[in-house]
mmCIF file with all atom_site columns, C-alpha atoms in Angstrom:
data_model
loop_
_atom_site.group_PDB
_atom_site.id
_atom_site.type_symbol
_atom_site.label_atom_id
_atom_site.label_alt_id
_atom_site.label_comp_id
_atom_site.label_asym_id
_atom_site.label_entity_id
_atom_site.label_seq_id
_atom_site.pdbx_PDB_ins_code
_atom_site.Cartn_x
_atom_site.Cartn_y
_atom_site.Cartn_z
_atom_site.occupancy
_atom_site.B_iso_or_equiv
_atom_site.pdbx_formal_charge
_atom_site.auth_seq_id
_atom_site.auth_comp_id
_atom_site.auth_asym_id
_atom_site.auth_atom_id
_atom_site.pdbx_PDB_model_num
ATOM 1   C CA . UNK A 1 1   ? -9.390  57.605 -14.438 1.00 71.00 ? 1   UNK A CA 1
ATOM 2   C CA . UNK A 1 2   ? -12.635 57.383 -12.515 1.00 71.00 ? 2   UNK A CA 1
ATOM 3   C CA . UNK A 1 3   ? -12.664 61.155 -11.924 1.00 71.00 ? 3   UNK A CA 1
ATOM 4   C CA . UNK A 1 4   ? -12.332 61.748 -15.674 1.00 77.00 ? 4   UNK A CA 1
ATOM 5   C CA . UNK A 1 5   ? -15.008 59.100 -16.390 1.00 76.00 ? 5   UNK A CA 1
ATOM 6   C CA . UNK A 1 6   ? -17.429 61.047 -14.201 1.00 74.00 ? 6   UNK A CA 1
ATOM 7   C CA . UNK A 1 7   ? -17.672 63.672 -16.970 1.00 74.00 ? 7   UNK A CA 1
ATOM 8   C CA . UNK A 1 8   ? -18.509 61.001 -19.580 1.00 78.00 ? 8   UNK A CA 1
ATOM 9   C CA . UNK A 1 9   ? -16.163 62.110 -22.370 1.00 73.00 ? 9   UNK A CA 1
ATOM 10  C CA . UNK A 1 10  ? -16.813 60.753 -25.858 1.00 80.00 ? 10  UNK A CA 1
ATOM 11  C CA . UNK A 1 11  ? -13.325 59.251 -26.007 1.00 81.00 ? 11  UNK A CA 1
ATOM 12  C CA . UNK A 1 12  ? -11.725 56.201 -24.426 1.00 84.00 ? 12  UNK A CA 1
ATOM 13  C CA . UNK A 1 13  ? -10.056 56.488 -21.042 1.00 85.00 ? 13  UNK A CA 1
ATOM 14  C CA . UNK A 1 14  ? -7.085  54.149 -20.780 1.00 86.00 ? 14  UNK A CA 1
ATOM 15  C CA . UNK A 1 15  ? -5.844  53.400 -17.273 1.00 87.00 ? 15  UNK A CA 1
ATOM 16  C CA . UNK A 1 16  ? -2.415  51.749 -17.046 1.00 87.00 ? 16  UNK A CA 1
ATOM 17  C CA . UNK A 1 17  ? -1.847  50.148 -13.675 1.00 87.00 ? 17  UNK A CA 1
ATOM 18  C CA . UNK A 1 18  ? 0.487   47.738 -11.927 1.00 87.00 ? 18  UNK A CA 1
ATOM 19  C CA . UNK A 1 19  ? -2.238  46.673 -9.486  1.00 86.00 ? 19  UNK A CA 1
ATOM 20  C CA . UNK A 1 20  ? -4.488  43.788 -10.541 1.00 90.00 ? 20  UNK A CA 1
ATOM 21  C CA . UNK A 1 21  ? -7.226  44.887 -8.137  1.00 91.00 ? 21  UNK A CA 1
ATOM 22  C CA . UNK A 1 22  ? -7.202  48.416 -9.576  1.00 84.00 ? 22  UNK A CA 1
ATOM 23  C CA . UNK A 1 23  ? -7.465  47.022 -13.108 1.00 87.00 ? 23  UNK A CA 1
ATOM 24  C CA . UNK A 1 24  ? -10.480 44.902 -12.155 1.00 90.00 ? 24  UNK A CA 1
ATOM 25  C CA . UNK A 1 25  ? -12.180 47.785 -10.339 1.00 87.00 ? 25  UNK A CA 1
ATOM 26  C CA . UNK A 1 26  ? -11.647 50.132 -13.292 1.00 85.00 ? 26  UNK A CA 1
ATOM 27  C CA . UNK A 1 27  ? -14.041 47.991 -15.343 1.00 83.00 ? 27  UNK A CA 1
ATOM 28  C CA . UNK A 1 28  ? -16.860 49.385 -13.192 1.00 84.00 ? 28  UNK A CA 1
ATOM 29  C CA . UNK A 1 29  ? -16.411 52.909 -14.547 1.00 84.00 ? 29  UNK A CA 1
ATOM 30  C CA . UNK A 1 30  ? -18.008 53.889 -17.848 1.00 84.00 ? 30  UNK A CA 1
ATOM 31  C CA . UNK A 1 31  ? -15.507 54.287 -20.682 1.00 84.00 ? 31  UNK A CA 1
ATOM 32  C CA . UNK A 1 32  ? -12.413 53.190 -18.711 1.00 86.00 ? 32  UNK A CA 1
ATOM 33  C CA . UNK A 1 33  ? -10.222 50.555 -20.371 1.00 87.00 ? 33  UNK A CA 1
ATOM 34  C CA . UNK A 1 34  ? -7.736  49.237 -17.812 1.00 88.00 ? 34  UNK A CA 1
ATOM 35  C CA . UNK A 1 35  ? -4.405  47.820 -18.976 1.00 90.00 ? 35  UNK A CA 1
ATOM 36  C CA . UNK A 1 36  ? -2.507  45.741 -16.420 1.00 91.00 ? 36  UNK A CA 1
ATOM 37  C CA . UNK A 1 37  ? 1.244   46.405 -16.671 1.00 91.00 ? 37  UNK A CA 1
ATOM 38  C CA . UNK A 1 38  ? 3.266   43.597 -15.119 1.00 89.00 ? 38  UNK A CA 1
ATOM 39  C CA . UNK A 1 39  ? 6.814   44.383 -16.311 1.00 87.00 ? 39  UNK A CA 1
ATOM 40  C CA . UNK A 1 40  ? 9.641   44.915 -13.847 1.00 87.00 ? 40  UNK A CA 1
ATOM 41  C CA . UNK A 1 41  ? 9.785   48.354 -12.203 1.00 86.00 ? 41  UNK A CA 1
ATOM 42  C CA . UNK A 1 42  ? 12.551  50.729 -13.329 1.00 85.00 ? 42  UNK A CA 1
ATOM 43  C CA . UNK A 1 43  ? 14.707  52.413 -10.686 1.00 86.00 ? 43  UNK A CA 1
ATOM 44  C CA . UNK A 1 44  ? 14.062  55.916 -12.080 1.00 84.00 ? 44  UNK A CA 1
ATOM 45  C CA . UNK A 1 45  ? 10.359  56.791 -11.722 1.00 79.00 ? 45  UNK A CA 1
ATOM 46  C CA . UNK A 1 46  ? 10.161  58.987 -14.846 1.00 80.00 ? 46  UNK A CA 1
ATOM 47  C CA . UNK A 1 47  ? 11.783  56.274 -16.985 1.00 82.00 ? 47  UNK A CA 1
ATOM 48  C CA . UNK A 1 48  ? 9.342   53.745 -15.556 1.00 85.00 ? 48  UNK A CA 1
ATOM 49  C CA . UNK A 1 49  ? 6.394   56.036 -16.322 1.00 85.00 ? 49  UNK A CA 1
ATOM 50  C CA . UNK A 1 50  ? 7.611   56.587 -19.896 1.00 85.00 ? 50  UNK A CA 1
ATOM 51  C CA . UNK A 1 51  ? 7.867   52.828 -20.434 1.00 88.00 ? 51  UNK A CA 1
ATOM 52  C CA . UNK A 1 52  ? 4.345   52.312 -19.095 1.00 88.00 ? 52  UNK A CA 1
ATOM 53  C CA . UNK A 1 53  ? 2.922   55.059 -21.293 1.00 87.00 ? 53  UNK A CA 1
ATOM 54  C CA . UNK A 1 54  ? 4.604   53.770 -24.447 1.00 87.00 ? 54  UNK A CA 1
ATOM 55  C CA . UNK A 1 55  ? 3.491   50.226 -23.585 1.00 89.00 ? 55  UNK A CA 1
ATOM 56  C CA . UNK A 1 56  ? -0.083  51.408 -23.031 1.00 89.00 ? 56  UNK A CA 1
ATOM 57  C CA . UNK A 1 57  ? -0.173  53.289 -26.321 1.00 89.00 ? 57  UNK A CA 1
ATOM 58  C CA . UNK A 1 58  ? 1.235   50.224 -28.129 1.00 89.00 ? 58  UNK A CA 1
ATOM 59  C CA . UNK A 1 59  ? -1.495  48.053 -26.569 1.00 89.00 ? 59  UNK A CA 1
ATOM 60  C CA . UNK A 1 60  ? -4.146  50.565 -27.613 1.00 89.00 ? 60  UNK A CA 1
ATOM 61  C CA . UNK A 1 61  ? -2.769  50.517 -31.181 1.00 90.00 ? 61  UNK A CA 1
ATOM 62  C CA . UNK A 1 62  ? -2.781  46.743 -31.200 1.00 90.00 ? 62  UNK A CA 1
ATOM 63  C CA . UNK A 1 63  ? -6.459  46.786 -30.187 1.00 90.00 ? 63  UNK A CA 1
ATOM 64  C CA . UNK A 1 64  ? -7.151  49.486 -32.794 1.00 90.00 ? 64  UNK A CA 1
ATOM 65  C CA . UNK A 1 65  ? -8.192  52.067 -30.215 1.00 88.00 ? 65  UNK A CA 1
ATOM 66  C CA . UNK A 1 66  ? -5.427  54.456 -31.328 1.00 87.00 ? 66  UNK A CA 1
ATOM 67  C CA . UNK A 1 67  ? -3.891  55.105 -34.729 1.00 88.00 ? 67  UNK A CA 1
ATOM 68  C CA . UNK A 1 68  ? -1.164  57.360 -36.109 1.00 87.00 ? 68  UNK A CA 1
ATOM 69  C CA . UNK A 1 69  ? -2.175  61.012 -35.900 1.00 87.00 ? 69  UNK A CA 1
ATOM 70  C CA . UNK A 1 70  ? -4.589  60.595 -32.960 1.00 86.00 ? 70  UNK A CA 1
ATOM 71  C CA . UNK A 1 71  ? -4.150  62.870 -29.979 1.00 87.00 ? 71  UNK A CA 1
ATOM 72  C CA . UNK A 1 72  ? -3.695  61.454 -26.481 1.00 86.00 ? 72  UNK A CA 1
ATOM 73  C CA . UNK A 1 73  ? -4.126  63.365 -23.241 1.00 85.00 ? 73  UNK A CA 1
ATOM 74  C CA . UNK A 1 74  ? -1.857  62.005 -20.517 1.00 84.00 ? 74  UNK A CA 1
ATOM 75  C CA . UNK A 1 75  ? -2.747  62.732 -16.909 1.00 84.00 ? 75  UNK A CA 1
ATOM 76  C CA . UNK A 1 76  ? 0.008   61.926 -14.430 1.00 81.00 ? 76  UNK A CA 1
ATOM 77  C CA . UNK A 1 77  ? 1.853   63.304 -11.454 1.00 74.00 ? 77  UNK A CA 1
ATOM 78  C CA . UNK A 1 78  ? 5.298   64.682 -10.804 1.00 69.00 ? 78  UNK A CA 1
ATOM 79  C CA . UNK A 1 79  ? 6.190   61.876 -8.397  1.00 67.00 ? 79  UNK A CA 1
ATOM 80  C CA . UNK A 1 80  ? 5.119   58.343 -7.551  1.00 68.00 ? 80  UNK A CA 1
ATOM 81  C CA . UNK A 1 81  ? 2.053   57.668 -5.418  1.00 68.00 ? 81  UNK A CA 1
ATOM 82  C CA . UNK A 1 82  ? -1.502  58.875 -5.241  1.00 72.00 ? 82  UNK A CA 1
ATOM 83  C CA . UNK A 1 83  ? -2.340  62.498 -4.590  1.00 72.00 ? 83  UNK A CA 1
ATOM 84  C CA . UNK A 1 84  ? 0.474   63.885 -6.759  1.00 70.00 ? 84  UNK A CA 1
ATOM 85  C CA . UNK A 1 85  ? -1.486  64.208 -10.018 1.00 74.00 ? 85  UNK A CA 1
ATOM 86  C CA . UNK A 1 86  ? -0.730  67.664 -11.382 1.00 75.00 ? 86  UNK A CA 1
ATOM 87  C CA . UNK A 1 87  ? 0.331   67.206 -15.005 1.00 78.00 ? 87  UNK A CA 1
ATOM 88  C CA . UNK A 1 88  ? -1.692  67.063 -18.195 1.00 80.00 ? 88  UNK A CA 1
ATOM 89  C CA . UNK A 1 89  ? 0.108   66.595 -21.510 1.00 83.00 ? 89  UNK A CA 1
ATOM 90  C CA . UNK A 1 90  ? -1.282  66.377 -25.025 1.00 85.00 ? 90  UNK A CA 1
ATOM 91  C CA . UNK A 1 91  ? 0.743   64.316 -27.489 1.00 83.00 ? 91  UNK A CA 1
ATOM 92  C CA . UNK A 1 92  ? 0.121   63.090 -31.012 1.00 86.00 ? 92  UNK A CA 1
ATOM 93  C CA . UNK A 1 93  ? 0.571   59.403 -31.830 1.00 84.00 ? 93  UNK A CA 1
ATOM 94  C CA . UNK A 1 94  ? 3.617   58.939 -34.049 1.00 81.00 ? 94  UNK A CA 1
ATOM 95  C CA . UNK A 1 95  ? 4.185   56.148 -36.586 1.00 80.00 ? 95  UNK A CA 1
ATOM 96  C CA . UNK A 1 96  ? 4.983   52.684 -35.178 1.00 71.00 ? 96  UNK A CA 1
ATOM 97  C CA . UNK A 1 97  ? 8.338   52.458 -33.450 1.00 58.00 ? 97  UNK A CA 1
ATOM 98  C CA . UNK A 1 98  ? 10.084  51.000 -30.499 1.00 52.00 ? 98  UNK A CA 1
ATOM 99  C CA . UNK A 1 99  ? 8.575   47.603 -29.797 1.00 48.00 ? 99  UNK A CA 1
ATOM 100 C CA . UNK A 1 100 ? 10.447  44.453 -30.629 1.00 41.00 ? 100 UNK A CA 1
ATOM 101 C CA . UNK A 1 101 ? 7.780   41.878 -29.781 1.00 39.00 ? 101 UNK A CA 1
ATOM 102 C CA . UNK A 1 102 ? 4.017   41.415 -29.847 1.00 41.00 ? 102 UNK A CA 1
ATOM 103 C CA . UNK A 1 103 ? 3.741   41.892 -26.076 1.00 47.00 ? 103 UNK A CA 1
ATOM 104 C CA . UNK A 1 104 ? 5.350   45.327 -26.197 1.00 48.00 ? 104 UNK A CA 1
ATOM 105 C CA . UNK A 1 105 ? 8.039   44.484 -23.664 1.00 44.00 ? 105 UNK A CA 1
ATOM 106 C CA . UNK A 1 106 ? 11.224  45.189 -25.650 1.00 45.00 ? 106 UNK A CA 1
ATOM 107 C CA . UNK A 1 107 ? 11.445  48.961 -25.875 1.00 45.00 ? 107 UNK A CA 1
ATOM 108 C CA . UNK A 1 108 ? 14.036  50.469 -28.151 1.00 41.00 ? 108 UNK A CA 1
ATOM 109 C CA . UNK A 1 109 ? 16.329  53.085 -26.682 1.00 42.00 ? 109 UNK A CA 1
ATOM 110 C CA . UNK A 1 110 ? 15.213  55.764 -29.157 1.00 45.00 ? 110 UNK A CA 1
ATOM 111 C CA . UNK A 1 111 ? 11.721  56.341 -27.753 1.00 56.00 ? 111 UNK A CA 1
ATOM 112 C CA . UNK A 1 112 ? 10.895  59.964 -27.010 1.00 63.00 ? 112 UNK A CA 1
ATOM 113 C CA . UNK A 1 113 ? 10.420  60.829 -23.336 1.00 63.00 ? 113 UNK A CA 1
ATOM 114 C CA . UNK A 1 114 ? 6.907   61.812 -22.348 1.00 63.00 ? 114 UNK A CA 1
ATOM 115 C CA . UNK A 1 115 ? 6.910   62.414 -18.612 1.00 59.00 ? 115 UNK A CA 1
ATOM 116 C CA . UNK A 1 116 ? 10.220  64.117 -17.922 1.00 54.00 ? 116 UNK A CA 1
ATOM 117 C CA . UNK A 1 117 ? 10.555  67.789 -18.779 1.00 50.00 ? 117 UNK A CA 1
ATOM 118 C CA . UNK A 1 118 ? 13.848  69.027 -20.260 1.00 49.00 ? 118 UNK A CA 1
ATOM 119 C CA . UNK A 1 119 ? 15.944  71.433 -18.270 1.00 49.00 ? 119 UNK A CA 1
ATOM 120 C CA . UNK A 1 120 ? 15.438  75.121 -19.047 1.00 45.00 ? 120 UNK A CA 1
ATOM 121 C CA . UNK A 1 121 ? 19.208  75.347 -19.547 1.00 52.00 ? 121 UNK A CA 1
ATOM 122 C CA . UNK A 1 122 ? 18.804  73.428 -22.808 1.00 51.00 ? 122 UNK A CA 1
ATOM 123 C CA . UNK A 1 123 ? 16.780  76.230 -24.408 1.00 46.00 ? 123 UNK A CA 1
ATOM 124 C CA . UNK A 1 124 ? 18.523  79.148 -26.104 1.00 53.00 ? 124 UNK A CA 1
ATOM 125 C CA . UNK A 1 125 ? 16.898  82.506 -26.815 1.00 49.00 ? 125 UNK A CA 1
#
């Protein structure tokens, strides 16, 4: 997030983190809005990342930073840990769905995956 903030984009930069220290430090960077994610870790990393992203977008909606139809650029990596950032995805915010409580902790099973890429075997020419 701080590397993106260096270029001073005109949009918000939302950083979703599990580390309290990282969330506090992110306040020092211009335009970065840190969201501290304290829910239990999922065993599968891509499922865990999807839950964090959906939770972060729900929090941004709740704070009226995002609305239906807005575009979001997601910067993440292909595996857990720092130094693996190599993926940039652009998605459009869909109508409200998936959260069962105000805290955004009860995800419905029908949420669309964001991080994982489908197998090429699923595509037919």
